[in-house]
mmCIF file of C-alpha atoms and ligand atoms in Angstrom:
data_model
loop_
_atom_site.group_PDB
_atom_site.id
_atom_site.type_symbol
_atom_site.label_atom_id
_atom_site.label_comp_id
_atom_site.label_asym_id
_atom_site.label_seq_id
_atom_site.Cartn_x
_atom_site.Cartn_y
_atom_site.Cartn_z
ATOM 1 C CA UNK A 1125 0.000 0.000 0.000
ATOM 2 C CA UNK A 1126 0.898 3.616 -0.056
ATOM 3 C CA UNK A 1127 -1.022 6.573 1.118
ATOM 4 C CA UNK A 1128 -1.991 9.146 -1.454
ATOM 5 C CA UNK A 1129 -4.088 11.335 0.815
ATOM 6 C CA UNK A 1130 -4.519 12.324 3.914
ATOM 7 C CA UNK A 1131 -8.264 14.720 5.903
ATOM 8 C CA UNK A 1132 -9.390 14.911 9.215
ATOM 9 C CA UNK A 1133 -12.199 17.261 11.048
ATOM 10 C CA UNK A 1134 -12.842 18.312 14.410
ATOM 11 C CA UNK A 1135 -16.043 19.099 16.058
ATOM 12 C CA UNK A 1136 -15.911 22.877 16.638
ATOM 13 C CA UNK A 1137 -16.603 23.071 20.394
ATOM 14 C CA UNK A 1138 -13.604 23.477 22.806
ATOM 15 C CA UNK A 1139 -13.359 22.353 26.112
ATOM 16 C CA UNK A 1140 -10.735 23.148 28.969
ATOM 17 C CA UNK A 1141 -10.135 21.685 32.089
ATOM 18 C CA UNK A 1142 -11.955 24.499 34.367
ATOM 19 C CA UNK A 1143 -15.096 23.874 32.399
ATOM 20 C CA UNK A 1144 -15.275 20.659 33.486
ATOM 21 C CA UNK A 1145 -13.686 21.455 36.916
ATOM 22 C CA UNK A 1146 -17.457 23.315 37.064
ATOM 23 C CA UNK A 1147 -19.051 19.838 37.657
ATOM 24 C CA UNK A 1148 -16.457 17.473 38.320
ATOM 25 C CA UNK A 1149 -14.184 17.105 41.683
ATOM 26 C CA UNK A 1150 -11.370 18.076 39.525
ATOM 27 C CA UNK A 1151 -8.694 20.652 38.287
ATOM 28 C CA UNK A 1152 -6.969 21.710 35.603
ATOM 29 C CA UNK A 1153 -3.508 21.630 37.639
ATOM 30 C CA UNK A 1154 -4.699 17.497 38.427
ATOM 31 C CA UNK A 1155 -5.308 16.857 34.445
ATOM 32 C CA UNK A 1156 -2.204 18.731 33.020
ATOM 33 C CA UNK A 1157 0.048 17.041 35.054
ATOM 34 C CA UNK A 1158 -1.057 13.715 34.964
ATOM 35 C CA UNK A 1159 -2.416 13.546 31.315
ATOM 36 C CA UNK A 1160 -1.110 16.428 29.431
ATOM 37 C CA UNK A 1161 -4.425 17.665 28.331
ATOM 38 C CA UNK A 1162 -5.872 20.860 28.371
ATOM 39 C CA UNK A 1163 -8.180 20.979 26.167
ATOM 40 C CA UNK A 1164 -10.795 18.636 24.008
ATOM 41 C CA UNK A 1165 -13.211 19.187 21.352
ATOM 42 C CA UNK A 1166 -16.600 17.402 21.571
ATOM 43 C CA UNK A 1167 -19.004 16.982 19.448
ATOM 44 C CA UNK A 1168 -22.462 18.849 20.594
ATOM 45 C CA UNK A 1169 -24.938 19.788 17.535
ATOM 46 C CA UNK A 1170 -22.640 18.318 14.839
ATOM 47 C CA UNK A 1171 -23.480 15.008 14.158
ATOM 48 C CA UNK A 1172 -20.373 12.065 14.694
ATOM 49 C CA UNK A 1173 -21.205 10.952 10.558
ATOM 50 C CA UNK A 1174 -20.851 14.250 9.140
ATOM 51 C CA UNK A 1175 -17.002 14.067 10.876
ATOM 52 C CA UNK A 1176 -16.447 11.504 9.750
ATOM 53 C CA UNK A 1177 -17.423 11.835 6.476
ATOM 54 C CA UNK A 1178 -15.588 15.296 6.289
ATOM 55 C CA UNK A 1179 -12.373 13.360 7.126
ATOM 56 C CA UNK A 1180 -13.151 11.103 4.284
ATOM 57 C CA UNK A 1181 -13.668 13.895 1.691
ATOM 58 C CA UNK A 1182 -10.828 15.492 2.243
ATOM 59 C CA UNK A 1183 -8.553 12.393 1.802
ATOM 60 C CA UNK A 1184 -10.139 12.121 -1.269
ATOM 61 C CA UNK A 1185 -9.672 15.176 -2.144
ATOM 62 C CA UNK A 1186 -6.126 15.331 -1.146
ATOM 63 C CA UNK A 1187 -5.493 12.183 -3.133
ATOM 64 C CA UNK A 1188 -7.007 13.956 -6.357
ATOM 65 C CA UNK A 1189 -9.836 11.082 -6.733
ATOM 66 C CA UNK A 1190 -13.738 11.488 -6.542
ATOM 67 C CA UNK A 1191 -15.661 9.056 -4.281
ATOM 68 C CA UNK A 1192 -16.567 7.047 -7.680
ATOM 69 C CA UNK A 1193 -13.146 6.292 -7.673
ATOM 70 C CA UNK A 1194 -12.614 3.976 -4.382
ATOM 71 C CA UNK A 1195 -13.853 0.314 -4.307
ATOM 72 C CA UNK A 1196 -13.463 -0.290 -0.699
ATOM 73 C CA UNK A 1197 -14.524 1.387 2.598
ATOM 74 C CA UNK A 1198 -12.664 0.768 5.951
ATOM 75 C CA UNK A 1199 -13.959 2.325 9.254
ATOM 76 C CA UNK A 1200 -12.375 1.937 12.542
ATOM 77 C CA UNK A 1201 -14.234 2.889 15.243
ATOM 78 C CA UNK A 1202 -16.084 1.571 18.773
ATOM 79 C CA UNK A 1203 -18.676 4.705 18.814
ATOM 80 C CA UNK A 1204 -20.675 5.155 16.159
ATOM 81 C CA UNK A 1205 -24.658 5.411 17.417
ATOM 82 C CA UNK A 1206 -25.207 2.452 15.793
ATOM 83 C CA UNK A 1207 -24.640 -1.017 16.673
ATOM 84 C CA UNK A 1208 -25.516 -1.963 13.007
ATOM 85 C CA UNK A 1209 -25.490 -0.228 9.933
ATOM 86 C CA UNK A 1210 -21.988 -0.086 10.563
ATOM 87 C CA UNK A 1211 -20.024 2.928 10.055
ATOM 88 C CA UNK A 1212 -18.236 2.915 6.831
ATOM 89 C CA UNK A 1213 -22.042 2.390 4.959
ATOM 90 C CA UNK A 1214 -23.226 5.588 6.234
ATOM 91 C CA UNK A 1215 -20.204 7.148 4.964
ATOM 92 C CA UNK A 1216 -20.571 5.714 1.699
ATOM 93 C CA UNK A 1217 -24.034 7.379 1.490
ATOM 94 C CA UNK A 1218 -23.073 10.790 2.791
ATOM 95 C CA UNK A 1219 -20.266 10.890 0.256
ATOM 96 C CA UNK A 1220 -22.716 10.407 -2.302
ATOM 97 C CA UNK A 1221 -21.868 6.911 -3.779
ATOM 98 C CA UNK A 1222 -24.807 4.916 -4.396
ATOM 99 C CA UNK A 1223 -24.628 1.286 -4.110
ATOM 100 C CA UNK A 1224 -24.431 -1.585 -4.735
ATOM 101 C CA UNK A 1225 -20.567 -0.317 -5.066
ATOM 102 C CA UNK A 1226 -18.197 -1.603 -3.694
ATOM 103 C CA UNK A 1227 -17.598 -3.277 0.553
ATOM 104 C CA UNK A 1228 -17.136 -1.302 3.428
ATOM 105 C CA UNK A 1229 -16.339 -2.820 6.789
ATOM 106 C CA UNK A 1230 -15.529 -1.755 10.300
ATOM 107 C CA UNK A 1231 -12.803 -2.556 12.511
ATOM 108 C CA UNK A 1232 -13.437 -2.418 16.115
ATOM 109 C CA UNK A 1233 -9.511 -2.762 17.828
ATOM 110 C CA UNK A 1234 -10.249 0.440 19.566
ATOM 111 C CA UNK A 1235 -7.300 2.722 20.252
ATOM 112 C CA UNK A 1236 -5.291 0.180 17.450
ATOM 113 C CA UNK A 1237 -8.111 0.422 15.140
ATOM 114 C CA UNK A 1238 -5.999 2.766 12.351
ATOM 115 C CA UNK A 1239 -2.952 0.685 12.547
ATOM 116 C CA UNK A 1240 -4.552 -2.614 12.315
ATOM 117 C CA UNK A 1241 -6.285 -1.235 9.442
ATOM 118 C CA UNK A 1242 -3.647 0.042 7.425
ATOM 119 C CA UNK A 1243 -1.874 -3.911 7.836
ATOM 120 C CA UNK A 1244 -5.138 -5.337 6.987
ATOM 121 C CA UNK A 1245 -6.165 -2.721 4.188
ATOM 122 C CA UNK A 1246 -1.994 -3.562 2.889
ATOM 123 C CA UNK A 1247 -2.928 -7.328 2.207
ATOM 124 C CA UNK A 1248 -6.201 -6.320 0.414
ATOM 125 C CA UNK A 1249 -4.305 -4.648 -1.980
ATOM 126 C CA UNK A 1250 -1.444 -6.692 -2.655
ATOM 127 C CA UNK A 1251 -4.372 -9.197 -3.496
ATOM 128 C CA UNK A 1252 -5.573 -7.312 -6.268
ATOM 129 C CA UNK A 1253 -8.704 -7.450 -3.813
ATOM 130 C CA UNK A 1254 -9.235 -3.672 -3.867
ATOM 131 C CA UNK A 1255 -7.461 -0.560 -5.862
ATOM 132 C CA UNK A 1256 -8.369 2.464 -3.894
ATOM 133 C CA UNK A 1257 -9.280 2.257 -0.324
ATOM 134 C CA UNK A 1258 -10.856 4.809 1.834
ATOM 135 C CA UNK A 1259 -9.594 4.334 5.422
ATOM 136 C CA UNK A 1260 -11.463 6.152 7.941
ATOM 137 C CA UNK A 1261 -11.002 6.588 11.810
ATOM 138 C CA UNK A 1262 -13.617 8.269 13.731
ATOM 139 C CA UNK A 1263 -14.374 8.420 16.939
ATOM 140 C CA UNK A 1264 -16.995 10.280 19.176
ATOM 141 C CA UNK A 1265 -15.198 8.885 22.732
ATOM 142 C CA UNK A 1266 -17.218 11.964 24.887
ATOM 143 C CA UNK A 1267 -20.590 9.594 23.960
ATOM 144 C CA UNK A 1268 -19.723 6.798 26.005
ATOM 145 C CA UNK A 1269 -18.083 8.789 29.121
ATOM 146 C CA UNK A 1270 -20.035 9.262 32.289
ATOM 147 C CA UNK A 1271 -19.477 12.512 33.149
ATOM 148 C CA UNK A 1272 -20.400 11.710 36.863
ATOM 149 C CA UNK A 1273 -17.026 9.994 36.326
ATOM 150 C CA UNK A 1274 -13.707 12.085 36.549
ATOM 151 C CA UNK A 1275 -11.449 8.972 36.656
ATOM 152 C CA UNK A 1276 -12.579 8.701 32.475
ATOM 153 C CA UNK A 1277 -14.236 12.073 31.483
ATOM 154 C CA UNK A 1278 -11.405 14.270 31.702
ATOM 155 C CA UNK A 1279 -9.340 11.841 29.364
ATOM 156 C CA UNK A 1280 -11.143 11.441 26.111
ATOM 157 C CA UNK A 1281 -12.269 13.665 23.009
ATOM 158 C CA UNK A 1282 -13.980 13.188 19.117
ATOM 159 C CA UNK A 1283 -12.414 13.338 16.024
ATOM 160 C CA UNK A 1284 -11.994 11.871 12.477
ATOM 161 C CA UNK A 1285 -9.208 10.969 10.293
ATOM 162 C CA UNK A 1286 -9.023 9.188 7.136
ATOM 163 C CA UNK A 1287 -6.208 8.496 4.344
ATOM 164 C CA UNK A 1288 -6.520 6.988 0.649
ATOM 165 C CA UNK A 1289 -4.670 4.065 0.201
ATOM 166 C CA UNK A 1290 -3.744 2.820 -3.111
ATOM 167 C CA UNK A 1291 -1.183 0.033 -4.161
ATOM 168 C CA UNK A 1292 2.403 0.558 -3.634
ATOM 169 C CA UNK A 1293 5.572 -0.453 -1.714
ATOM 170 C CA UNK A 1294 5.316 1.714 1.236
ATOM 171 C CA UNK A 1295 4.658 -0.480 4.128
ATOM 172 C CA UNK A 1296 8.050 -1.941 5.414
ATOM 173 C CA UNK A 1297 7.048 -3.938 8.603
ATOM 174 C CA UNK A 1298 4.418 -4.238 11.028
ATOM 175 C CA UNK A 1299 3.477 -6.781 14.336
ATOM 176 C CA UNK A 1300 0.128 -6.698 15.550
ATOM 177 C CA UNK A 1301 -0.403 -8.538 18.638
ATOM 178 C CA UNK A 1302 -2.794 -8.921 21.184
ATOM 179 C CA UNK A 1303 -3.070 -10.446 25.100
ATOM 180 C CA UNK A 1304 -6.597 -11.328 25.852
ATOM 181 C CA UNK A 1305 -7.002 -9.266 28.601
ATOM 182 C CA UNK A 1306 -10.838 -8.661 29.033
ATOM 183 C CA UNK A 1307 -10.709 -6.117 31.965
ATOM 184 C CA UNK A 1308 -8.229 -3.470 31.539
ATOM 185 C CA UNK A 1309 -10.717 -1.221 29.264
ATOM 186 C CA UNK A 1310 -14.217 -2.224 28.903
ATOM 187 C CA UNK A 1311 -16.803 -0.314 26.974
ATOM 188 C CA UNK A 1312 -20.318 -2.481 27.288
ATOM 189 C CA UNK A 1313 -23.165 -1.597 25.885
ATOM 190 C CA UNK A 1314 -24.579 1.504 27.313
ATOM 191 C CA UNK A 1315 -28.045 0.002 26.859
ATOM 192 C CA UNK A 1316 -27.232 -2.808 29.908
ATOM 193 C CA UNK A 1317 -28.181 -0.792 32.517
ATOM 194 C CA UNK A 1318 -27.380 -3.210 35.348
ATOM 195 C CA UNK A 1319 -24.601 -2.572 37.851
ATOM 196 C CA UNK A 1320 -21.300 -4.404 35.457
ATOM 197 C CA UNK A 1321 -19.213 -6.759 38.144
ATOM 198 C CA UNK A 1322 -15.454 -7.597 36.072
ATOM 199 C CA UNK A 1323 -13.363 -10.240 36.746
ATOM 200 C CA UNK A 1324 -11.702 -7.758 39.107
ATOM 201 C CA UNK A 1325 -14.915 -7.303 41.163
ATOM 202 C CA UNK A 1326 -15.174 -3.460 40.182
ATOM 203 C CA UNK A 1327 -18.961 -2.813 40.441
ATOM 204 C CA UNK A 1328 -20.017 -0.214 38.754
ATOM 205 C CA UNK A 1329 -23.072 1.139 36.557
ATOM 206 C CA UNK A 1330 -20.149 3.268 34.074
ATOM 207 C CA UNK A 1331 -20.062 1.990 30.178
ATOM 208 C CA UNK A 1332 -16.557 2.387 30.601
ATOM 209 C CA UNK A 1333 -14.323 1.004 33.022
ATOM 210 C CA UNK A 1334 -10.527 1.044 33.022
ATOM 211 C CA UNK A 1335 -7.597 0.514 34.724
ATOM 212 C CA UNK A 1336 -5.594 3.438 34.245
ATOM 213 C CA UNK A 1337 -2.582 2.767 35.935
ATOM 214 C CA UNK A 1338 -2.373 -0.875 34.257
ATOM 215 C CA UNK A 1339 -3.156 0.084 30.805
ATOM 216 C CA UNK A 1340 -0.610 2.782 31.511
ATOM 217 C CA UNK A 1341 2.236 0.438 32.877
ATOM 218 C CA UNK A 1342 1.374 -2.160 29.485
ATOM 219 C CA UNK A 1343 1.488 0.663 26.943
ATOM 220 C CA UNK A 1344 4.755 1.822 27.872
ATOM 221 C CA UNK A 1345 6.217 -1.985 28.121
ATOM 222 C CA UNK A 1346 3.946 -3.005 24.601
ATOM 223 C CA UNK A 1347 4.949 0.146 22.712
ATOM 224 C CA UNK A 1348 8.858 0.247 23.637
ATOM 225 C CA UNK A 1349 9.455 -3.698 23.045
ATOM 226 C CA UNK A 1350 7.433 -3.697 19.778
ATOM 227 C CA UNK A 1351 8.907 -0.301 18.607
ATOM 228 C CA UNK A 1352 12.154 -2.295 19.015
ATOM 229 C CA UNK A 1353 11.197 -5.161 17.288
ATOM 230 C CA UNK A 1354 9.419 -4.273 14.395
ATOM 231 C CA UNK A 1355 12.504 -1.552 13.489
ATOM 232 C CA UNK A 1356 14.979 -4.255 13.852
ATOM 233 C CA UNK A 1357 12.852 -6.673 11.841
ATOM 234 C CA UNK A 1358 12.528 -3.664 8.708
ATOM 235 C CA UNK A 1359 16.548 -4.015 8.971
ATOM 236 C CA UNK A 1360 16.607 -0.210 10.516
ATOM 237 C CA UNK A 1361 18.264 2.022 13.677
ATOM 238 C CA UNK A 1362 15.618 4.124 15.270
ATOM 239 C CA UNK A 1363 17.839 6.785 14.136
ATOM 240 C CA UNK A 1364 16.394 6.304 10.928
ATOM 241 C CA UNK A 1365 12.698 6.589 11.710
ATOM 242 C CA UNK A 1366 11.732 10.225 11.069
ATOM 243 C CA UNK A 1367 8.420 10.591 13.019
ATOM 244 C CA UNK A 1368 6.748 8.470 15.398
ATOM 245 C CA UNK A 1369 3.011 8.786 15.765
ATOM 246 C CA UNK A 1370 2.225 7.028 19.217
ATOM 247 C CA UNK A 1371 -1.180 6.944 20.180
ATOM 248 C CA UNK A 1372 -2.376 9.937 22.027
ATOM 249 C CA UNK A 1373 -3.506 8.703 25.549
ATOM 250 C CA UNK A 1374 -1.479 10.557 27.805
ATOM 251 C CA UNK A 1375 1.530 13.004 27.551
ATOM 252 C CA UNK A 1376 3.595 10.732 30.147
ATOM 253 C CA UNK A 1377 2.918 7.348 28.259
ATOM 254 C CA UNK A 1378 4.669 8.990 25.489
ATOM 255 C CA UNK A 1379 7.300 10.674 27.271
ATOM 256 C CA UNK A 1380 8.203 7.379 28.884
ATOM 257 C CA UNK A 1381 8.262 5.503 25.649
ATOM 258 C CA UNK A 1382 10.238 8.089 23.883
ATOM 259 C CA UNK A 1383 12.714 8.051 26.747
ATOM 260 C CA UNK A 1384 12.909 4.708 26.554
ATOM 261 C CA UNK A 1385 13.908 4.768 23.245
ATOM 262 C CA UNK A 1386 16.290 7.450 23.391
ATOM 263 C CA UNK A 1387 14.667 9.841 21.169
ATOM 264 C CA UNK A 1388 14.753 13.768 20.485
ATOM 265 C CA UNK A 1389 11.402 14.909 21.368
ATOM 266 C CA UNK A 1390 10.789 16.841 17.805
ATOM 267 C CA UNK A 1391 10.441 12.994 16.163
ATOM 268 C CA UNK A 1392 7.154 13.196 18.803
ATOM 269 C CA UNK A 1393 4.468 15.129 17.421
ATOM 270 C CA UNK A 1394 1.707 15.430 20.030
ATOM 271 C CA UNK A 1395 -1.876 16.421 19.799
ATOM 272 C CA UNK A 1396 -3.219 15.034 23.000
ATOM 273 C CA UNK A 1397 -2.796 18.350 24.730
ATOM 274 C CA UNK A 1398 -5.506 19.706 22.536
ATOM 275 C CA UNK A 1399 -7.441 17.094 21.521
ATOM 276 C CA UNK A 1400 -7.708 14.746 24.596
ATOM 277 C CA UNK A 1401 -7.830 11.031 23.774
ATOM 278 C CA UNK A 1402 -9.281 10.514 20.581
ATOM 279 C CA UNK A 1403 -8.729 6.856 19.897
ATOM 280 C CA UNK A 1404 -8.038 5.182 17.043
ATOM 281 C CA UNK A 1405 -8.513 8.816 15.251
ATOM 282 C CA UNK A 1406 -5.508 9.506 17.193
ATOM 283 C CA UNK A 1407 -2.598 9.055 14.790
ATOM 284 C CA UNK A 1408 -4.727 9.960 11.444
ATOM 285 C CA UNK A 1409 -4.952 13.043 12.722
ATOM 286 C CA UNK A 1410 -1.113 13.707 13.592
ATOM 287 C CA UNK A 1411 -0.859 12.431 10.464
ATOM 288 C CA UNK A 1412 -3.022 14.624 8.528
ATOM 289 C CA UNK A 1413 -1.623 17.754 10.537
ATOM 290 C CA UNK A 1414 2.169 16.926 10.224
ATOM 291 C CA UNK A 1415 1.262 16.703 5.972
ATOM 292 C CA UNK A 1416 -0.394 19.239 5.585
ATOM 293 C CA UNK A 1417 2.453 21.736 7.764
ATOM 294 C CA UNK A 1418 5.129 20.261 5.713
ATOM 295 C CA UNK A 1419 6.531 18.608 8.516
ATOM 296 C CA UNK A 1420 5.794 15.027 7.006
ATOM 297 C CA UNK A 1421 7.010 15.132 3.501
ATOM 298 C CA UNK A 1422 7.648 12.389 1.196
ATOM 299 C CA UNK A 1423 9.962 10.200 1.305
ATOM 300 C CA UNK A 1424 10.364 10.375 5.258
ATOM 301 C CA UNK A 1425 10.115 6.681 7.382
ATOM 302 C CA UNK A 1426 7.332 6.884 9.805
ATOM 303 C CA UNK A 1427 6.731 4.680 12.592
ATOM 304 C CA UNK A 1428 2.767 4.583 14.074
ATOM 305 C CA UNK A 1429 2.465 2.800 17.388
ATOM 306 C CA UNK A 1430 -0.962 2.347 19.317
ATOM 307 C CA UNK A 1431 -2.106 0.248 22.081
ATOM 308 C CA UNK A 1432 -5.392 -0.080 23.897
ATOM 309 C CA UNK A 1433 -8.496 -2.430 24.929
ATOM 310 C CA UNK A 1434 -7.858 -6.029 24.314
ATOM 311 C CA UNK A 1435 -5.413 -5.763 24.976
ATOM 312 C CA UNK A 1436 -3.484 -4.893 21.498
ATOM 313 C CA UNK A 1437 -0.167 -3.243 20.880
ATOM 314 C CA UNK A 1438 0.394 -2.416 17.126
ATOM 315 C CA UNK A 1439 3.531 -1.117 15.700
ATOM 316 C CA UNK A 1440 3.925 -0.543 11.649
ATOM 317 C CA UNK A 1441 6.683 0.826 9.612
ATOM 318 C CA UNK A 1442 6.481 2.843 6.173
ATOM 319 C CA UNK A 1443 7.683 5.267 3.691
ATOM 320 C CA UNK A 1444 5.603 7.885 3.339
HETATM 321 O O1 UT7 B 2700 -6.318 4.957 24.920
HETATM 322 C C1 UT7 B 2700 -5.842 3.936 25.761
HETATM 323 C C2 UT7 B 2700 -6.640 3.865 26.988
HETATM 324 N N1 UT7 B 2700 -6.314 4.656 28.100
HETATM 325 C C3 UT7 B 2700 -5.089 4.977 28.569
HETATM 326 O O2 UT7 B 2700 -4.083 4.821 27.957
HETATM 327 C C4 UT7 B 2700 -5.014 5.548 29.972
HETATM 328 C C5 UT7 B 2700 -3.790 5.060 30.704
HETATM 329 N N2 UT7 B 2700 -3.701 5.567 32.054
HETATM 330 C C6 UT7 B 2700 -3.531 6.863 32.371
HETATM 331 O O3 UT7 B 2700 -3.417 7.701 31.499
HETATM 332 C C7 UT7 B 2700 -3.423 7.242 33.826
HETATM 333 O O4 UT7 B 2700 -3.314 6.085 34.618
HETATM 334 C C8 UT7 B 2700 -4.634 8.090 34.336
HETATM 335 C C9 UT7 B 2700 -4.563 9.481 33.700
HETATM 336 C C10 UT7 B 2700 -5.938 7.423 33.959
HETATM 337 C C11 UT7 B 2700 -4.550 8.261 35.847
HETATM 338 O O5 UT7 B 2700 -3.292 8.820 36.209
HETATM 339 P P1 UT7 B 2700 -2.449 8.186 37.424
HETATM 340 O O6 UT7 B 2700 -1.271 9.029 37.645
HETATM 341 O O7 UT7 B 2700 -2.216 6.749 37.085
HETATM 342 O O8 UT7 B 2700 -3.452 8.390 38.643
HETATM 343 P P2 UT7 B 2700 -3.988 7.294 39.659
HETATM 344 O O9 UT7 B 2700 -4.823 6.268 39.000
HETATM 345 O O10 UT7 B 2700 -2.824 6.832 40.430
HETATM 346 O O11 UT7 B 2700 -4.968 8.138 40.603
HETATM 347 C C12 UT7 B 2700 -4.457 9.049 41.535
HETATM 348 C C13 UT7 B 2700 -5.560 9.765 42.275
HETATM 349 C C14 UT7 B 2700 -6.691 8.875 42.810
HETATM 350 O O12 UT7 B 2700 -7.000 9.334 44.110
HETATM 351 P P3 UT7 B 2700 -6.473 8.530 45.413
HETATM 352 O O13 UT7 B 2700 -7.080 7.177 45.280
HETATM 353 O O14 UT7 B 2700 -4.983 8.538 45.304
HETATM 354 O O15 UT7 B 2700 -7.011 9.360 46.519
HETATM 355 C C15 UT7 B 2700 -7.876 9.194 41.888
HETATM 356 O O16 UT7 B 2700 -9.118 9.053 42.539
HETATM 357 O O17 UT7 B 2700 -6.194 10.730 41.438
HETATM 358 C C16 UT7 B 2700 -7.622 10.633 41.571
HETATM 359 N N3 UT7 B 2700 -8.247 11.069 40.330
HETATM 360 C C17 UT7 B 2700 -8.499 12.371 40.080
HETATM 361 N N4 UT7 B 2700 -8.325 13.494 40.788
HETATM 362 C C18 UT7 B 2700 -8.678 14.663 40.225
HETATM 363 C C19 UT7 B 2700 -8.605 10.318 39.263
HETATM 364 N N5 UT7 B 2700 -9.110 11.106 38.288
HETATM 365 C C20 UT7 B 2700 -9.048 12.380 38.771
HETATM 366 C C21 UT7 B 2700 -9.421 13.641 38.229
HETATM 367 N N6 UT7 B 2700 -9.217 14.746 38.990
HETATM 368 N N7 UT7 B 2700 -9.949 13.783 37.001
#
């Protein structure tokens, strides 16, 4: 695969910390320092589609294509409003294309949900099984917080990325990987309205329940060993990598990683301070951003590295 364009779109309304500081038993000095974040966009009278879709059309755009031109749909995400029709359909209406036209499919590996894609979305075109693929990630995380809850509400934001994909030799090396670890994030349907009892015991009537400071502790192990691994396996130094997207969770996952890997902090682009944790739309949008300021330019070796619910550590290699 190689990517031949790159959109993403925010909802417009900004949140800081002392907003939510107004309802929560929290503070903006508590959330900076342990997170990094300071602000978040949420999505209020937009609706999480139309992002989505916006994303999409400008990758298409960027690529210099027309939505006629792509024959396959990817969509990672774990909150569209919909349990089914999944995601990437209602894109493929919005953006005009009337079917039957071509497959669309969603990918729900959470946080890893862009990464995994790209590997998968790699082997569908080195089959011949698809020529020009529309990869979106889009995620609307502030629907499934509890805002009663500060130990998850302060953490998470919406946003969409997306990228065109067509066939090429870009992708260099990749290891996808996951430890079936049921408890460390769980999102259940917000419909069960039952108190939720894990394997841990945790009661709790909150869609989402996680273990912060043990998805924090496996991200930085996951992230730095696969990093490692997967730049050795591509026959590379990490001196060679140009950028590394990591996930955007937390400020001090990152810092920890890169520290760990002994690298200058401008190879680190960061969004999380201003766009909370968006999930899988995470890297897409670093992605998008660092393109379009001329900071990513061709030619450069990027690594993307995400981790999250599972749990799932992905690490991929390519030339952009
Ligand atoms: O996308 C992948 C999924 N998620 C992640 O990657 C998240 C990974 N984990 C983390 O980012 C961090 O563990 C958190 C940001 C979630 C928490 O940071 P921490 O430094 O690990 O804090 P902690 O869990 O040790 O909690 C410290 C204290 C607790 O109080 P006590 O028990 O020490 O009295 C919490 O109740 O901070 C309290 N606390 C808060 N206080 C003010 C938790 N949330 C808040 C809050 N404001 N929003």
């Amino acid at each position: 695969m190689k990517i031949i364009g790159t959109g993403s779109a925010l909802p417009k309304k900004v949140v800081n910390n002392d907003m939510l500081s107004d309802f929560l038993e929290t503070s903006d000095e508590w959330i900076t320092t342990r997170t990094g974040i300071s602000t978040r966009r949420i999505i209020t009278d937009e609706r999480f589609e139309d992002l989505a879709t916006e994303a999409a059309a400008r990758a298409i755009d960027a690529a210099g294509l027309c939505p006629d031109d792509i024959d396959y749909i990817v969509c990672s995400n774990v909150s569209n409003l919909y349990i089914t029709p999944h995601l990437s359909s209602i894109i493929m209406g919005n953006l005009g294309m009337k079917g039957p036209v071509c497959p669309t499919m969603d990918v729900n590996a959470a946080c890893v949900g862009f990464v995994q894609s790209l590997d998968v979305c790699d082997a569908l075109l080195a089959t011949g099984r698809a020529h020009n693929i529309l990869l979106v990630a889009a995620e609307e995380c502030t629907r499934f917080c509890d805002w009663n809850d500060r130990n998850c509400a302060v953490l998470f934001g919406d946003g969409a990325g997306a990228v065109v994909l067509t066939k090429g030799n870009s992708l260099i090396s990749s290891k996808i990987t996951t430890i079936p670890m049921p408890d460390v994030i769980v999102y259940r349907n917000p419909m069960e309205a039952t108190p939720f009892e894990t394997r841990e015991g945790i009661d709790t009537h909150s869609a989402l329940v996680m273990k912060g400071r043990e998805v924090f502790r496996m991200a930085v192990t996951s992230a730095a060993r696969d990093i490692a691994r997967v730049t050795e396996d591509a026959g590379l130094k990490l001196e060679d990598i140009d950028h590394f997207l990591l996930h955007q969770a937390n400020l001090r996952i990152n810092e920890a990683i890169r520290e760990n890997l002994r690298q200058p902090q401008e190879k680190f682009p960061t969004n999380v301070q201003r766009f909370g944790n968006t999930s899988s739309a995470s890297i897409p949008l670093l992605l998008d951003e660092g393109i379009r300021e001329g900071r990513i330019k061709q030619g450069d070796t990027i690594l993307m590295s995400a981790f999250g619910a599972g749990f799932v550590s992905g690490v991929l290699i390519l030339k952009y």
